[in-house]
Amino acid sequence: MAYEMNFTPVFARTPELISGTIDTIVLSGQSIVIGLTIGLAVSMLRVDGPKWAAAASAGYVEAFRNTPLLVQLFLLFFGLPYIGIRLSADHAAILAISLNLGAYSAEIFRAGLLAIPKTQIEAGLALGLSRLQVMRYVVIIPALRVIYPALTGQLTLTLLGTSIASAISATELTLAGAKIESQTFRSLETFLVLAAIYISITFAFRLLYWIVGLWLFRRSVPKTGSAVATLRLPREAET
């Protein structure tokens, strides 16, 4: 018999789909903010930190880049209680995804930092800036301009990777879809709707990254020219 598609039972659960979509966006947003913060800190330690900190950072990156996200999620959710640390499913999901993104984004950030010419850094120091000011005004923004496409691609993978959190029953879109499928028995229709929602969220996030890129690099300087000529600092950094 030919399969007759019927989306009515799925669309009848629209409030649950909307709630799951919001949960996925919140989970993604929190994980991205935390993960990028971790990644930037780790990359700076690897490039310009003490040897022990660089070694520890490298170990963290290799550990998380060479194990599956699902295994990391299980270790945090099921393993930490054995040492007295209990996390809710949602908190374990945020922590696992953040640490995973932190490891991958650290390598992306490091590539950008290493792409900045040393002469540009020396020019900033020659102008009397502290090392922190040089890192903030001279290194990070130009480096981010170089790695932005790769970084936003990784953020898209992080967004889609939140679906793994359903394995520990963290509240997000895939878990909501699984519950709808188990109650309506419309597997094809349910996951087609989920796919459409994920595509919509992904394109919305990509639009957001594009807008942020336009704002962030609206005053970007030409790639050619001397280090001193291309060094443009915010007014507060000139004092």
GROMACS .gro file of C-alpha atoms in nm:
model
  239
    1MET     CA    1   0.000   0.000   0.000
    2ALA     CA    2   0.122   0.353  -0.077
    3TYR     CA    3   0.207   0.560   0.227
    4GLU     CA    4  -0.033   0.850   0.281
    5MET     CA    5   0.132   1.147   0.446
    6ASN     CA    6  -0.070   1.327   0.709
    7PHE     CA    7   0.082   1.628   0.883
    8THR     CA    8  -0.233   1.715   1.079
    9PRO     CA    9  -0.136   1.525   1.400
   10VAL     CA   10   0.208   1.687   1.392
   11PHE     CA   11   0.081   2.040   1.332
   12ALA     CA   12  -0.166   1.988   1.614
   13ARG     CA   13   0.138   1.980   1.843
   14THR     CA   14   0.266   2.315   1.719
   15PRO     CA   15   0.300   2.465   2.072
   16GLU     CA   16   0.543   2.185   2.162
   17LEU     CA   17   0.742   2.244   1.844
   18ILE     CA   18   0.760   2.616   1.917
   19SER     CA   19   0.871   2.550   2.273
   20GLY     CA   20   1.136   2.306   2.150
   21THR     CA   21   1.259   2.557   1.893
   22ILE     CA   22   1.296   2.827   2.159
   23ASP     CA   23   1.479   2.583   2.386
   24THR     CA   24   1.721   2.496   2.104
   25ILE     CA   25   1.789   2.863   2.031
   26VAL     CA   26   1.851   2.935   2.401
   27LEU     CA   27   2.074   2.629   2.438
   28SER     CA   28   2.270   2.726   2.127
   29GLY     CA   29   2.306   3.089   2.232
   30GLN     CA   30   2.430   3.006   2.581
   31SER     CA   31   2.672   2.741   2.455
   32ILE     CA   32   2.809   2.970   2.183
   33VAL     CA   33   2.877   3.257   2.424
   34ILE     CA   34   3.048   3.033   2.680
   35GLY     CA   35   3.230   2.826   2.417
   36LEU     CA   36   3.372   3.128   2.233
   37THR     CA   37   3.490   3.278   2.562
   38ILE     CA   38   3.668   2.954   2.647
   39GLY     CA   39   3.811   2.924   2.298
   40LEU     CA   40   3.951   3.277   2.293
   41ALA     CA   41   4.109   3.238   2.639
   42VAL     CA   42   4.264   2.901   2.550
   43SER     CA   43   4.400   3.028   2.218
   44MET     CA   44   4.564   3.326   2.388
   45LEU     CA   45   4.723   3.096   2.646
   46ARG     CA   46   4.858   2.871   2.371
   47VAL     CA   47   5.002   3.161   2.174
   48ASP     CA   48   5.128   3.391   2.448
   49GLY     CA   49   5.095   3.213   2.781
   50PRO     CA   50   5.331   3.040   3.022
   51LYS     CA   51   5.461   2.700   2.913
   52TRP     CA   52   5.256   2.513   3.172
   53ALA     CA   53   4.936   2.695   3.070
   54ALA     CA   54   5.007   2.638   2.700
   55ALA     CA   55   5.063   2.267   2.767
   56ALA     CA   56   4.743   2.237   2.971
   57SER     CA   57   4.547   2.422   2.703
   58ALA     CA   58   4.686   2.195   2.432
   59GLY     CA   59   4.585   1.891   2.635
   60TYR     CA   60   4.230   2.021   2.672
   61VAL     CA   61   4.203   2.093   2.300
   62GLU     CA   62   4.332   1.750   2.198
   63ALA     CA   63   4.108   1.571   2.449
   64PHE     CA   64   3.788   1.737   2.329
   65ARG     CA   65   3.873   1.739   1.959
   66ASN     CA   66   3.946   1.367   1.956
   67THR     CA   67   3.642   1.236   2.141
   68PRO     CA   68   3.279   1.241   2.027
   69LEU     CA   69   3.048   1.506   2.167
   70LEU     CA   70   2.805   1.233   2.273
   71VAL     CA   71   3.074   1.066   2.486
   72GLN     CA   72   3.162   1.401   2.644
   73LEU     CA   73   2.795   1.458   2.720
   74PHE     CA   74   2.760   1.116   2.884
   75LEU     CA   75   3.078   1.166   3.088
   76LEU     CA   76   2.948   1.493   3.231
   77PHE     CA   77   2.593   1.377   3.292
   78PHE     CA   78   2.651   1.018   3.408
   79GLY     CA   79   3.014   1.032   3.521
   80LEU     CA   80   3.034   1.344   3.738
   81PRO     CA   81   2.782   1.211   3.996
   82TYR     CA   82   3.043   0.947   4.089
   83ILE     CA   83   3.265   1.225   4.223
   84GLY     CA   84   2.981   1.411   4.389
   85ILE     CA   85   2.893   1.659   4.113
   86ARG     CA   86   2.537   1.636   3.984
   87LEU     CA   87   2.419   1.842   3.689
   88SER     CA   88   2.072   1.867   3.545
   89ALA     CA   89   2.030   1.747   3.188
   90ASP     CA   90   2.010   2.105   3.060
   91HIS     CA   91   2.319   2.219   3.250
   92ALA     CA   92   2.518   1.913   3.141
   93ALA     CA   93   2.420   1.982   2.780
   94ILE     CA   94   2.530   2.347   2.802
   95LEU     CA   95   2.862   2.250   2.963
   96ALA     CA   96   2.939   1.971   2.718
   97ILE     CA   97   2.855   2.172   2.408
   98SER     CA   98   3.042   2.477   2.541
   99LEU     CA   99   3.358   2.278   2.616
  100ASN     CA  100   3.339   2.107   2.278
  101LEU     CA  101   3.299   2.438   2.096
  102GLY     CA  102   3.575   2.589   2.310
  103ALA     CA  103   3.823   2.327   2.189
  104TYR     CA  104   3.739   2.372   1.821
  105SER     CA  105   3.713   2.750   1.834
  106ALA     CA  106   4.045   2.768   2.021
  107GLU     CA  107   4.223   2.623   1.718
  108ILE     CA  108   4.039   2.861   1.486
  109PHE     CA  109   4.128   3.159   1.704
  110ARG     CA  110   4.488   3.040   1.730
  111ALA     CA  111   4.518   3.027   1.352
  112GLY     CA  112   4.395   3.386   1.334
  113LEU     CA  113   4.633   3.505   1.606
  114LEU     CA  114   4.930   3.343   1.435
  115ALA     CA  115   4.830   3.512   1.108
  116ILE     CA  116   4.894   3.859   1.252
  117PRO     CA  117   5.242   3.986   1.154
  118LYS     CA  118   5.480   4.040   1.445
  119THR     CA  119   5.565   4.383   1.302
  120GLN     CA  120   5.207   4.492   1.368
  121ILE     CA  121   5.233   4.385   1.731
  122GLU     CA  122   5.569   4.560   1.766
  123ALA     CA  123   5.417   4.875   1.621
  124GLY     CA  124   5.148   4.872   1.886
  125LEU     CA  125   5.404   4.826   2.164
  126ALA     CA  126   5.614   5.106   2.015
  127LEU     CA  127   5.314   5.339   2.045
  128GLY     CA  128   5.310   5.278   2.420
  129LEU     CA  129   5.023   5.031   2.441
  130SER     CA  130   5.023   4.760   2.705
  131ARG     CA  131   5.029   4.397   2.595
  132LEU     CA  132   4.659   4.370   2.686
  133GLN     CA  133   4.574   4.673   2.472
  134VAL     CA  134   4.780   4.535   2.183
  135MET     CA  135   4.598   4.204   2.207
  136ARG     CA  136   4.260   4.377   2.221
  137TYR     CA  137   4.300   4.650   1.959
  138VAL     CA  138   4.578   4.527   1.730
  139VAL     CA  139   4.548   4.149   1.729
  140ILE     CA  140   4.198   4.021   1.805
  141ILE     CA  141   3.989   4.222   1.556
  142PRO     CA  142   4.224   4.170   1.256
  143ALA     CA  143   4.255   3.802   1.349
  144LEU     CA  144   3.879   3.768   1.376
  145ARG     CA  145   3.842   3.919   1.030
  146VAL     CA  146   4.064   3.643   0.890
  147ILE     CA  147   3.890   3.352   1.063
  148TYR     CA  148   3.530   3.476   1.061
  149PRO     CA  149   3.401   3.245   0.784
  150ALA     CA  150   3.553   2.936   0.949
  151LEU     CA  151   3.431   3.044   1.291
  152THR     CA  152   3.071   3.099   1.181
  153GLY     CA  153   3.078   2.761   1.007
  154GLN     CA  154   3.178   2.601   1.337
  155LEU     CA  155   2.900   2.787   1.516
  156THR     CA  156   2.650   2.643   1.268
  157LEU     CA  157   2.776   2.294   1.348
  158THR     CA  158   2.736   2.373   1.717
  159LEU     CA  159   2.376   2.479   1.660
  160LEU     CA  160   2.297   2.153   1.482
  161GLY     CA  161   2.492   1.956   1.743
  162THR     CA  162   2.249   2.058   2.016
  163SER     CA  163   2.024   1.778   1.891
  164ILE     CA  164   2.260   1.533   2.065
  165ALA     CA  165   2.139   1.672   2.398
  166SER     CA  166   1.816   1.477   2.348
  167ALA     CA  167   2.016   1.165   2.442
  168ILE     CA  168   2.005   1.275   2.807
  169SER     CA  169   1.655   1.425   2.779
  170ALA     CA  170   1.770   1.787   2.779
  171THR     CA  171   1.490   2.013   2.662
  172GLU     CA  172   1.540   2.105   2.297
  173LEU     CA  173   1.376   2.059   1.957
  174THR     CA  174   1.479   1.700   1.880
  175LEU     CA  175   1.349   1.579   2.217
  176ALA     CA  176   1.017   1.755   2.150
  177GLY     CA  177   1.001   1.591   1.808
  178ALA     CA  178   1.077   1.249   1.950
  179LYS     CA  179   0.792   1.283   2.197
  180ILE     CA  180   0.553   1.392   1.921
  181GLU     CA  181   0.661   1.100   1.700
  182SER     CA  182   0.612   0.847   1.980
  183GLN     CA  183   0.259   0.973   2.046
  184THR     CA  184   0.137   1.031   1.690
  185PHE     CA  185   0.326   0.747   1.514
  186ARG     CA  186   0.388   0.985   1.221
  187SER     CA  187   0.764   0.940   1.201
  188LEU     CA  188   0.821   1.071   0.848
  189GLU     CA  189   0.602   1.377   0.891
  190THR     CA  190   0.747   1.462   1.233
  191PHE     CA  191   1.109   1.453   1.125
  192LEU     CA  192   1.038   1.635   0.799
  193VAL     CA  193   0.892   1.918   1.006
  194LEU     CA  194   1.195   1.906   1.238
  195ALA     CA  195   1.429   1.925   0.939
  196ALA     CA  196   1.243   2.229   0.805
  197ILE     CA  197   1.265   2.400   1.145
  198TYR     CA  198   1.638   2.329   1.175
  199ILE     CA  199   1.697   2.468   0.826
  200SER     CA  200   1.504   2.783   0.919
  201ILE     CA  201   1.699   2.829   1.244
  202THR     CA  202   2.028   2.773   1.065
  203PHE     CA  203   1.953   3.035   0.800
  204ALA     CA  204   1.838   3.278   1.070
  205PHE     CA  205   2.166   3.232   1.258
  206ARG     CA  206   2.366   3.270   0.936
  207LEU     CA  207   2.183   3.596   0.867
  208LEU     CA  208   2.269   3.711   1.218
  209TYR     CA  209   2.638   3.623   1.166
  210TRP     CA  210   2.636   3.821   0.840
  211ILE     CA  211   2.488   4.126   1.012
  212VAL     CA  212   2.738   4.098   1.298
  213GLY     CA  213   3.020   4.071   1.044
  214LEU     CA  214   2.907   4.387   0.868
  215TRP     CA  215   2.896   4.573   1.199
  216LEU     CA  216   3.221   4.429   1.334
  217PHE     CA  217   3.430   4.491   1.025
  218ARG     CA  218   3.265   4.809   0.897
  219ARG     CA  219   3.583   5.003   0.975
  220SER     CA  220   3.824   4.729   0.869
  221VAL     CA  221   4.145   4.860   0.720
  222PRO     CA  222   4.300   4.761   0.386
  223LYS     CA  223   4.516   4.451   0.386
  224THR     CA  224   4.809   4.637   0.230
  225GLY     CA  225   5.033   4.899   0.386
  226SER     CA  226   5.277   4.914   0.672
  227ALA     CA  227   5.195   4.799   1.019
  228VAL     CA  228   5.205   5.150   1.158
  229ALA     CA  229   4.993   5.292   0.876
  230THR     CA  230   4.723   5.029   0.924
  231LEU     CA  231   4.711   5.061   1.302
  232ARG     CA  232   4.387   5.240   1.387
  233LEU     CA  233   4.299   5.254   1.753
  234PRO     CA  234   3.986   5.352   1.944
  235ARG     CA  235   4.007   5.699   2.102
  236GLU     CA  236   4.034   5.561   2.454
  237ALA     CA  237   4.336   5.349   2.355
  238GLU     CA  238   4.525   5.650   2.226
  239THR     CA  239   4.540   5.811   2.569
   0.00000   0.00000   0.00000
